[in-house]
XYZ file of C-alpha atoms in Angstrom:
266
model
C 71.066 104.426 102.669
C 68.683 102.937 100.748
C 68.600 98.474 100.380
C 69.257 99.146 96.741
C 72.156 102.056 97.496
C 73.808 99.855 99.794
C 73.336 97.126 97.324
C 74.809 98.983 94.666
C 77.989 100.425 97.078
C 78.567 96.899 98.388
C 79.199 95.837 94.495
C 80.818 98.460 93.880
C 83.117 97.310 96.559
C 83.533 93.660 95.817
C 84.242 95.292 92.131
C 86.956 97.340 93.169
C 89.159 94.594 95.406
C 88.227 92.131 92.853
C 90.173 94.043 90.095
C 93.308 94.674 93.058
C 93.179 90.744 93.400
C 93.227 90.101 89.654
C 96.138 92.328 89.263
C 98.065 90.560 91.375
C 97.098 87.303 90.024
C 97.304 88.399 86.353
C 100.071 91.101 86.526
C 99.804 93.285 83.843
C 102.560 95.656 82.675
C 101.482 99.461 84.292
C 98.840 97.891 85.788
C 99.691 98.288 90.234
C 97.154 96.693 92.727
C 96.597 99.394 95.041
C 93.765 100.323 97.366
C 94.702 104.254 96.257
C 92.241 106.039 93.426
C 93.450 108.592 91.186
C 93.910 111.441 93.444
C 94.939 111.470 97.590
C 91.280 112.684 98.222
C 90.122 109.320 96.176
C 92.521 106.990 98.690
C 92.773 105.224 101.922
C 96.395 106.010 101.542
C 96.486 109.318 102.153
C 98.439 111.651 100.052
C 101.899 110.686 98.108
C 104.108 111.877 100.536
C 102.583 109.997 103.348
C 101.105 106.499 101.876
C 104.006 104.351 102.244
C 103.931 105.268 105.746
C 99.740 104.828 105.755
C 99.762 101.402 104.075
C 102.996 100.211 106.044
C 101.562 101.111 109.392
C 102.776 101.823 112.831
C 106.525 103.056 113.092
C 107.540 100.180 115.288
C 105.079 97.936 113.559
C 105.342 94.423 111.900
C 105.285 96.081 108.042
C 108.850 97.706 108.556
C 111.693 96.527 106.336
C 112.160 92.930 106.870
C 109.346 92.372 108.718
C 107.148 90.446 106.063
C 110.402 88.509 104.740
C 109.435 84.783 103.870
C 105.916 86.165 102.657
C 104.717 85.197 99.322
C 105.307 88.371 97.003
C 101.931 88.049 96.185
C 100.838 88.686 99.564
C 102.972 91.823 100.121
C 101.856 93.336 96.679
C 98.210 93.225 97.680
C 97.639 94.391 101.312
C 95.598 97.035 100.962
C 95.323 98.892 104.677
C 95.870 101.485 106.456
C 97.564 100.644 109.464
C 98.631 97.412 111.225
C 96.323 95.987 112.905
C 98.845 92.936 114.020
C 100.932 95.404 116.157
C 97.788 96.786 118.080
C 96.483 93.908 119.103
C 99.300 92.390 120.719
C 98.634 88.809 119.807
C 99.595 85.813 121.396
C 100.598 82.445 121.746
C 97.810 80.176 120.878
C 95.130 82.973 120.438
C 92.454 82.602 117.553
C 92.327 85.856 115.460
C 90.224 87.039 112.786
C 90.621 89.223 110.416
C 87.422 91.520 108.858
C 87.984 91.507 105.357
C 91.313 89.738 104.823
C 91.683 90.139 101.120
C 95.094 88.786 99.352
C 95.713 87.641 103.728
C 98.202 89.290 104.545
C 97.506 90.228 108.436
C 95.974 86.670 108.246
C 99.255 85.102 107.828
C 101.290 87.541 110.289
C 98.621 86.497 112.501
C 99.189 83.017 112.177
C 102.699 83.493 112.668
C 102.902 85.242 115.977
C 99.763 83.050 117.461
C 101.948 80.078 116.531
C 100.789 76.290 115.694
C 98.329 76.106 118.922
C 96.753 79.319 117.354
C 94.637 79.921 114.902
C 94.028 82.716 112.168
C 90.756 83.241 110.374
C 90.049 85.984 107.548
C 86.505 86.675 106.012
C 85.799 88.532 102.472
C 83.246 88.642 100.213
C 85.407 88.612 97.368
C 85.964 85.701 95.234
C 89.331 86.915 93.595
C 90.683 88.031 96.890
C 90.032 84.421 98.243
C 91.476 82.563 95.926
C 94.523 85.143 96.193
C 94.824 84.367 99.988
C 94.079 80.289 100.025
C 97.020 80.632 97.021
C 98.928 82.723 99.038
C 98.665 80.708 102.803
C 99.769 77.467 100.520
C 102.981 79.406 99.244
C 103.167 79.745 102.606
C 102.764 76.666 103.961
C 100.204 77.907 106.971
C 98.738 75.365 108.304
C 96.695 77.521 111.109
C 94.696 79.482 108.820
C 91.513 79.740 107.260
C 89.475 81.797 104.779
C 85.892 82.017 104.741
C 83.409 83.510 102.434
C 81.029 85.633 103.914
C 80.012 89.539 104.658
C 81.259 91.169 107.307
C 78.277 92.171 108.574
C 76.894 88.416 108.612
C 80.162 86.575 110.022
C 80.797 82.869 109.163
C 81.861 81.730 112.437
C 79.682 81.092 115.375
C 79.299 82.958 118.663
C 82.039 83.372 121.239
C 84.433 81.490 118.876
C 88.081 83.852 118.373
C 90.251 85.516 121.230
C 90.587 88.730 119.161
C 89.109 90.610 116.347
C 91.792 92.549 114.005
C 90.934 94.417 110.513
C 92.664 97.034 107.964
C 90.857 99.937 106.440
C 88.252 97.469 105.696
C 85.373 98.625 108.516
C 84.804 102.070 106.848
C 83.717 100.453 103.568
C 80.655 98.420 105.416
C 77.014 99.713 104.341
C 75.901 98.442 107.748
C 78.520 99.750 110.490
C 76.459 99.070 113.706
C 76.151 95.097 112.226
C 79.967 94.622 111.891
C 80.080 96.173 115.505
C 77.598 93.593 116.607
C 79.120 90.775 114.923
C 82.392 91.504 116.694
C 81.339 91.147 119.988
C 79.279 88.058 118.981
C 81.976 85.735 117.825
C 84.777 87.720 120.205
C 85.002 85.023 123.980
C 84.104 87.020 126.772
C 87.318 88.966 127.614
C 88.014 89.111 123.592
C 89.499 92.239 122.400
C 89.204 94.127 119.190
C 92.445 95.770 116.838
C 91.564 97.397 114.080
C 93.352 100.114 111.937
C 90.465 101.701 110.178
C 90.015 105.640 108.264
C 88.293 108.128 111.146
C 86.532 111.618 110.528
C 87.575 114.617 112.687
C 84.258 114.887 114.813
C 83.459 118.258 113.201
C 83.290 116.619 109.617
C 79.737 115.847 108.273
C 78.892 113.140 106.240
C 78.532 115.609 103.385
C 81.864 117.094 104.356
C 83.629 113.296 104.001
C 81.285 112.713 100.824
C 82.742 115.516 99.263
C 86.953 115.128 100.699
C 86.506 111.321 98.417
C 84.922 108.295 97.460
C 83.356 105.349 99.058
C 85.424 103.081 97.784
C 88.578 105.119 98.294
C 87.499 104.711 102.306
C 87.094 108.269 103.136
C 83.051 109.141 102.446
C 82.065 105.752 104.611
C 84.506 106.981 107.532
C 83.178 106.818 110.839
C 84.091 110.100 112.372
C 85.722 109.365 116.364
C 82.170 110.044 118.714
C 80.656 107.656 115.865
C 83.074 104.976 116.642
C 82.886 105.200 120.426
C 79.085 105.380 120.638
C 78.889 102.371 118.436
C 81.380 100.039 119.832
C 79.682 101.711 123.002
C 76.338 100.567 122.335
C 77.434 97.082 120.219
C 78.369 96.266 124.181
C 82.048 96.572 124.403
C 84.102 98.791 127.099
C 87.091 100.418 127.224
C 86.920 101.862 123.706
C 89.282 104.407 122.003
C 90.605 105.452 118.575
C 93.882 107.067 118.492
C 94.518 108.840 115.033
C 98.169 108.330 113.718
C 98.569 109.221 109.867
C 96.633 112.337 107.699
C 94.679 110.258 104.909
C 92.884 113.495 103.851
C 91.936 116.714 105.585
C 90.041 115.968 108.642
C 89.881 112.606 108.460
C 92.787 109.832 109.576
C 94.309 106.280 109.918
C 93.375 105.984 113.439
C 93.972 102.984 116.313
C 90.854 101.086 117.640
C 90.871 99.501 120.588
C 88.359 97.462 123.114
C 87.197 94.674 124.681
C 84.501 92.354 125.477
C 83.389 92.570 128.954
C 84.559 89.002 130.823
C 81.387 88.881 132.838
């Protein structure tokens, strides 16, 4: 991909999610915040029949009815993911968590609850409107152990070995430089730290052309890695114990998936 094509795609993603944030910040009749395009093939949410399941996460995840009670309505409305990384990451009291592409902040706020006052939850997002929304949601929630930083997930604004867990919710597929994202995750994790991600992942038989034909880049489809590419990328970045588990079908040959890996302790 040329530098100009990468820049154009990044700006298209930024524009798409800025519009989603503004739909929550400045609601208009008949306009909803959604990651979904006009069709199932242009959506990270899957088909109409599976949309709620894909966005809501796994059957035993934190997005069950009642699990988001107490969060600002705006945080819930701006939930644009394809799974539940909080459940995937199995967070513990006192841990430091980083959410890549934190959007309106729902996963950061849920992480902050899980890690408690002795822990901390960071969110990184490149979109000013999303950062404004997330910070507003954190203030409304009274969350003191959270911070939202502006930055790109390919160049994270955190020091080396500064977090225990990295989470992300349907964002890495949108990156134009996925090896850089995986390398940055490895860099900011402490030795022994772990990754718990929800993302859209392609079956190995799906070529890049197949993925492009199935849906758009900003719709979370064309930029999806295959399972083998994800596993190879995590290994190349230095991770161990990598796994990719398909959950909900997002489009033919593409799935919401759970991605786990660990940074070796030594």
